[in-house]
Amino acid sequence: MKKLFFYETPIGKVALAEENGRITNLQLPKDEAFSEQYTVEETSLLREAAAQLTEYFRGKRKEFTLPLQPQGTDFYQKVWWRLLDIPYGTTKSYGQIAAEAGNPKACRAIGQANNKNPIPIFIPCHRVIGAKGDLVGFGGGLATKTYLLELEKNNSK
């Protein structure tokens, strides 16, 4: 059964969702509402996810230890799992990720996969930037992306 619960964070109210003991979604404040049906109920997993998120926002957590299950195409899945390899406090460009995936010309496809990431922050799509270091695209808005990158930069020393 799909469960959903809302939590206040420094970036605003987020919704965390889980199904079958795995985190499936993190909805940022600027994201559209969930299109699927969920039961609003706090579970122990959602509580743990919220606790880890709180630690992250306090600069006390650099890696998440949660069971994740994002839903998407095989290609999207490959990109999302690759994003987990971007270290805390660092960034990579869409081009770098495309090259690492074996297709240096797939920058736009990487961008599309990033855009469809259903579990931002836990799967750190905010760490992906433009080729010239510019901040481009983020479901939660560029102000939130800037906030997350600055938070990590300031706590990675």
PDB file of C-alpha atoms in Angstrom:
ATOM      1  CA  MET A   1       0.000   0.000   0.000  1.00  0.00           C
ATOM      2  CA  LYS A   2       1.267   3.472  -0.886  1.00  0.00           C
ATOM      3  CA  LYS A   3       1.757   5.771   2.115  1.00  0.00           C
ATOM      4  CA  LEU A   4       2.459   9.490   2.125  1.00  0.00           C
ATOM      5  CA  PHE A   5       3.269  11.994   4.849  1.00  0.00           C
ATOM      6  CA  PHE A   6       4.210  15.674   4.941  1.00  0.00           C
ATOM      7  CA  TYR A   7       7.142  17.243   6.765  1.00  0.00           C
ATOM      8  CA  GLU A   8       8.364  20.796   7.268  1.00  0.00           C
ATOM      9  CA  THR A   9      11.935  21.463   6.136  1.00  0.00           C
ATOM     10  CA  PRO A  10      14.092  24.565   5.642  1.00  0.00           C
ATOM     11  CA  ILE A  11      13.018  24.580   1.979  1.00  0.00           C
ATOM     12  CA  GLY A  12       9.310  24.288   2.799  1.00  0.00           C
ATOM     13  CA  LYS A  13       6.833  21.452   3.203  1.00  0.00           C
ATOM     14  CA  VAL A  14       7.853  18.244   1.451  1.00  0.00           C
ATOM     15  CA  ALA A  15       5.934  15.025   0.982  1.00  0.00           C
ATOM     16  CA  LEU A  16       7.657  11.692   1.426  1.00  0.00           C
ATOM     17  CA  ALA A  17       6.097   8.554  -0.011  1.00  0.00           C
ATOM     18  CA  GLU A  18       6.791   4.862   0.371  1.00  0.00           C
ATOM     19  CA  GLU A  19       5.493   1.610  -0.924  1.00  0.00           C
ATOM     20  CA  ASN A  20       6.382  -1.895   0.245  1.00  0.00           C
ATOM     21  CA  GLY A  21       9.093  -0.658   2.606  1.00  0.00           C
ATOM     22  CA  ARG A  22      10.931   1.537   0.084  1.00  0.00           C
ATOM     23  CA  ILE A  23      10.978   5.293  -0.475  1.00  0.00           C
ATOM     24  CA  THR A  24       9.386   6.033  -3.860  1.00  0.00           C
ATOM     25  CA  ASN A  25       8.970   9.817  -3.875  1.00  0.00           C
ATOM     26  CA  LEU A  26      10.104  13.047  -2.308  1.00  0.00           C
ATOM     27  CA  GLN A  27       7.904  15.890  -3.471  1.00  0.00           C
ATOM     28  CA  LEU A  28       9.519  19.318  -3.222  1.00  0.00           C
ATOM     29  CA  PRO A  29       7.444  22.416  -2.446  1.00  0.00           C
ATOM     30  CA  LYS A  30       7.348  23.604  -6.086  1.00  0.00           C
ATOM     31  CA  ASP A  31       6.578  20.168  -7.554  1.00  0.00           C
ATOM     32  CA  GLU A  32       3.138  19.300  -8.832  1.00  0.00           C
ATOM     33  CA  ALA A  33       0.857  17.202  -6.652  1.00  0.00           C
ATOM     34  CA  PHE A  34       1.142  13.426  -6.733  1.00  0.00           C
ATOM     35  CA  SER A  35      -0.906  11.885  -9.504  1.00  0.00           C
ATOM     36  CA  GLU A  36      -1.175   8.486  -7.821  1.00  0.00           C
ATOM     37  CA  GLN A  37      -3.365   7.522  -4.890  1.00  0.00           C
ATOM     38  CA  TYR A  38      -1.680   7.416  -1.507  1.00  0.00           C
ATOM     39  CA  THR A  39      -2.944   6.912   2.021  1.00  0.00           C
ATOM     40  CA  VAL A  40      -1.798   9.780   4.234  1.00  0.00           C
ATOM     41  CA  GLU A  41      -0.167   7.903   7.068  1.00  0.00           C
ATOM     42  CA  GLU A  42       3.194   8.244   8.784  1.00  0.00           C
ATOM     43  CA  THR A  43       5.126   4.978   8.806  1.00  0.00           C
ATOM     44  CA  SER A  44       8.355   4.119  10.601  1.00  0.00           C
ATOM     45  CA  LEU A  45      10.193   4.296   7.251  1.00  0.00           C
ATOM     46  CA  LEU A  46       8.791   7.748   6.466  1.00  0.00           C
ATOM     47  CA  ARG A  47       9.742   8.892   9.990  1.00  0.00           C
ATOM     48  CA  GLU A  48      13.283   7.595   9.435  1.00  0.00           C
ATOM     49  CA  ALA A  49      13.489   9.295   6.040  1.00  0.00           C
ATOM     50  CA  ALA A  50      12.331  12.576   7.595  1.00  0.00           C
ATOM     51  CA  ALA A  51      14.885  12.186  10.411  1.00  0.00           C
ATOM     52  CA  GLN A  52      17.688  11.634   7.881  1.00  0.00           C
ATOM     53  CA  LEU A  53      16.478  14.628   5.881  1.00  0.00           C
ATOM     54  CA  THR A  54      16.552  16.761   9.051  1.00  0.00           C
ATOM     55  CA  GLU A  55      20.119  15.612   9.757  1.00  0.00           C
ATOM     56  CA  TYR A  56      21.047  16.490   6.160  1.00  0.00           C
ATOM     57  CA  PHE A  57      19.620  20.005   6.485  1.00  0.00           C
ATOM     58  CA  ARG A  58      21.550  20.457   9.736  1.00  0.00           C
ATOM     59  CA  GLY A  59      24.770  19.504   7.939  1.00  0.00           C
ATOM     60  CA  LYS A  60      25.102  16.333  10.033  1.00  0.00           C
ATOM     61  CA  ARG A  61      24.383  13.769   7.288  1.00  0.00           C
ATOM     62  CA  LYS A  62      26.255  13.433   4.023  1.00  0.00           C
ATOM     63  CA  GLU A  63      24.843  10.088   2.868  1.00  0.00           C
ATOM     64  CA  PHE A  64      21.383   8.601   3.169  1.00  0.00           C
ATOM     65  CA  THR A  65      20.842   5.012   4.215  1.00  0.00           C
ATOM     66  CA  LEU A  66      17.318   4.387   2.996  1.00  0.00           C
ATOM     67  CA  PRO A  67      15.838   1.734   0.731  1.00  0.00           C
ATOM     68  CA  LEU A  68      14.953   3.586  -2.473  1.00  0.00           C
ATOM     69  CA  GLN A  69      12.718   2.474  -5.303  1.00  0.00           C
ATOM     70  CA  PRO A  70      12.251   5.190  -7.908  1.00  0.00           C
ATOM     71  CA  GLN A  71       9.886   4.298 -10.734  1.00  0.00           C
ATOM     72  CA  GLY A  72      11.021   5.034 -14.277  1.00  0.00           C
ATOM     73  CA  THR A  73      12.405   3.628 -17.509  1.00  0.00           C
ATOM     74  CA  ASP A  74      15.552   1.511 -17.527  1.00  0.00           C
ATOM     75  CA  PHE A  75      17.520   4.483 -18.849  1.00  0.00           C
ATOM     76  CA  TYR A  76      16.198   6.791 -16.130  1.00  0.00           C
ATOM     77  CA  GLN A  77      17.050   4.160 -13.517  1.00  0.00           C
ATOM     78  CA  LYS A  78      20.643   3.942 -14.787  1.00  0.00           C
ATOM     79  CA  VAL A  79      21.019   7.718 -14.610  1.00  0.00           C
ATOM     80  CA  TRP A  80      19.477   7.983 -11.130  1.00  0.00           C
ATOM     81  CA  TRP A  81      21.749   5.274  -9.706  1.00  0.00           C
ATOM     82  CA  ARG A  82      24.736   7.053 -11.284  1.00  0.00           C
ATOM     83  CA  LEU A  83      23.725  10.281  -9.499  1.00  0.00           C
ATOM     84  CA  LEU A  84      24.210   8.476  -6.182  1.00  0.00           C
ATOM     85  CA  ASP A  85      27.934   8.323  -7.023  1.00  0.00           C
ATOM     86  CA  ILE A  86      28.299  12.119  -7.057  1.00  0.00           C
ATOM     87  CA  PRO A  87      29.985  12.893  -3.725  1.00  0.00           C
ATOM     88  CA  TYR A  88      28.410  15.249  -1.196  1.00  0.00           C
ATOM     89  CA  GLY A  89      29.542  18.822  -1.755  1.00  0.00           C
ATOM     90  CA  THR A  90      30.580  18.292  -5.378  1.00  0.00           C
ATOM     91  CA  THR A  91      28.897  18.673  -8.744  1.00  0.00           C
ATOM     92  CA  LYS A  92      29.089  17.107 -12.188  1.00  0.00           C
ATOM     93  CA  SER A  93      27.848  18.379 -15.505  1.00  0.00           C
ATOM     94  CA  TYR A  94      25.255  16.679 -17.655  1.00  0.00           C
ATOM     95  CA  GLY A  95      28.081  16.060 -20.153  1.00  0.00           C
ATOM     96  CA  GLN A  96      30.276  14.355 -17.570  1.00  0.00           C
ATOM     97  CA  ILE A  97      27.459  12.025 -16.590  1.00  0.00           C
ATOM     98  CA  ALA A  98      26.685  11.270 -20.251  1.00  0.00           C
ATOM     99  CA  ALA A  99      30.361  10.449 -20.895  1.00  0.00           C
ATOM    100  CA  GLU A 100      30.510   8.211 -17.815  1.00  0.00           C
ATOM    101  CA  ALA A 101      27.403   6.418 -19.076  1.00  0.00           C
ATOM    102  CA  GLY A 102      29.216   5.724 -22.360  1.00  0.00           C
ATOM    103  CA  ASN A 103      27.306   8.197 -24.532  1.00  0.00           C
ATOM    104  CA  PRO A 104      28.872  11.682 -24.439  1.00  0.00           C
ATOM    105  CA  LYS A 105      26.174  13.058 -26.749  1.00  0.00           C
ATOM    106  CA  ALA A 106      23.332  12.094 -24.383  1.00  0.00           C
ATOM    107  CA  CYS A 107      23.365  15.360 -22.389  1.00  0.00           C
ATOM    108  CA  ARG A 108      19.718  16.144 -23.125  1.00  0.00           C
ATOM    109  CA  ALA A 109      18.621  12.632 -22.237  1.00  0.00           C
ATOM    110  CA  ILE A 110      20.550  12.930 -18.956  1.00  0.00           C
ATOM    111  CA  GLY A 111      18.749  16.226 -18.337  1.00  0.00           C
ATOM    112  CA  GLN A 112      15.382  14.603 -19.001  1.00  0.00           C
ATOM    113  CA  ALA A 113      16.167  11.770 -16.591  1.00  0.00           C
ATOM    114  CA  ASN A 114      17.230  14.319 -13.976  1.00  0.00           C
ATOM    115  CA  ASN A 115      13.966  16.164 -14.490  1.00  0.00           C
ATOM    116  CA  LYS A 116      11.986  12.966 -13.900  1.00  0.00           C
ATOM    117  CA  ASN A 117      13.835  11.982 -10.694  1.00  0.00           C
ATOM    118  CA  PRO A 118      11.029  11.148  -8.239  1.00  0.00           C
ATOM    119  CA  ILE A 119      13.288  11.172  -5.164  1.00  0.00           C
ATOM    120  CA  PRO A 120      15.327  14.410  -5.292  1.00  0.00           C
ATOM    121  CA  ILE A 121      17.830  15.105  -2.516  1.00  0.00           C
ATOM    122  CA  PHE A 122      17.994  11.377  -1.636  1.00  0.00           C
ATOM    123  CA  ILE A 123      19.002  10.839  -5.277  1.00  0.00           C
ATOM    124  CA  PRO A 124      21.053  14.048  -5.613  1.00  0.00           C
ATOM    125  CA  CYS A 125      19.995  15.479  -8.975  1.00  0.00           C
ATOM    126  CA  HIS A 126      20.680  18.948  -7.504  1.00  0.00           C
ATOM    127  CA  ARG A 127      24.407  18.145  -7.893  1.00  0.00           C
ATOM    128  CA  VAL A 128      24.103  18.161 -11.695  1.00  0.00           C
ATOM    129  CA  ILE A 129      24.953  21.472 -13.347  1.00  0.00           C
ATOM    130  CA  GLY A 130      25.460  22.928 -16.801  1.00  0.00           C
ATOM    131  CA  ALA A 131      28.693  22.563 -18.757  1.00  0.00           C
ATOM    132  CA  LYS A 132      29.910  26.036 -17.795  1.00  0.00           C
ATOM    133  CA  GLY A 133      29.070  25.598 -14.128  1.00  0.00           C
ATOM    134  CA  ASP A 134      25.688  27.279 -14.413  1.00  0.00           C
ATOM    135  CA  LEU A 135      22.752  26.102 -12.362  1.00  0.00           C
ATOM    136  CA  VAL A 136      20.112  24.782 -14.704  1.00  0.00           C
ATOM    137  CA  GLY A 137      16.839  23.020 -14.091  1.00  0.00           C
ATOM    138  CA  PHE A 138      15.568  21.724 -10.787  1.00  0.00           C
ATOM    139  CA  GLY A 139      12.029  20.676  -9.878  1.00  0.00           C
ATOM    140  CA  GLY A 140      12.167  22.599  -6.624  1.00  0.00           C
ATOM    141  CA  GLY A 141      13.360  25.769  -8.375  1.00  0.00           C
ATOM    142  CA  LEU A 142      16.831  27.243  -8.774  1.00  0.00           C
ATOM    143  CA  ALA A 143      16.692  28.971  -5.375  1.00  0.00           C
ATOM    144  CA  THR A 144      16.265  25.572  -3.717  1.00  0.00           C
ATOM    145  CA  LYS A 145      19.043  24.066  -5.851  1.00  0.00           C
ATOM    146  CA  THR A 146      21.339  26.913  -4.824  1.00  0.00           C
ATOM    147  CA  TYR A 147      20.389  26.402  -1.178  1.00  0.00           C
ATOM    148  CA  LEU A 148      21.170  22.669  -1.319  1.00  0.00           C
ATOM    149  CA  LEU A 149      24.521  23.171  -3.071  1.00  0.00           C
ATOM    150  CA  GLU A 150      25.545  25.905  -0.623  1.00  0.00           C
ATOM    151  CA  LEU A 151      24.493  23.738   2.330  1.00  0.00           C
ATOM    152  CA  GLU A 152      26.704  20.921   1.074  1.00  0.00           C
ATOM    153  CA  LYS A 153      29.595  23.222   0.185  1.00  0.00           C
ATOM    154  CA  ASN A 154      29.549  24.797   3.649  1.00  0.00           C
ATOM    155  CA  ASN A 155      29.409  21.412   5.425  1.00  0.00           C
ATOM    156  CA  SER A 156      31.843  19.416   3.290  1.00  0.00           C
ATOM    157  CA  LYS A 157      34.982  20.898   4.820  1.00  0.00           C
TER     158      LYS A 157
END
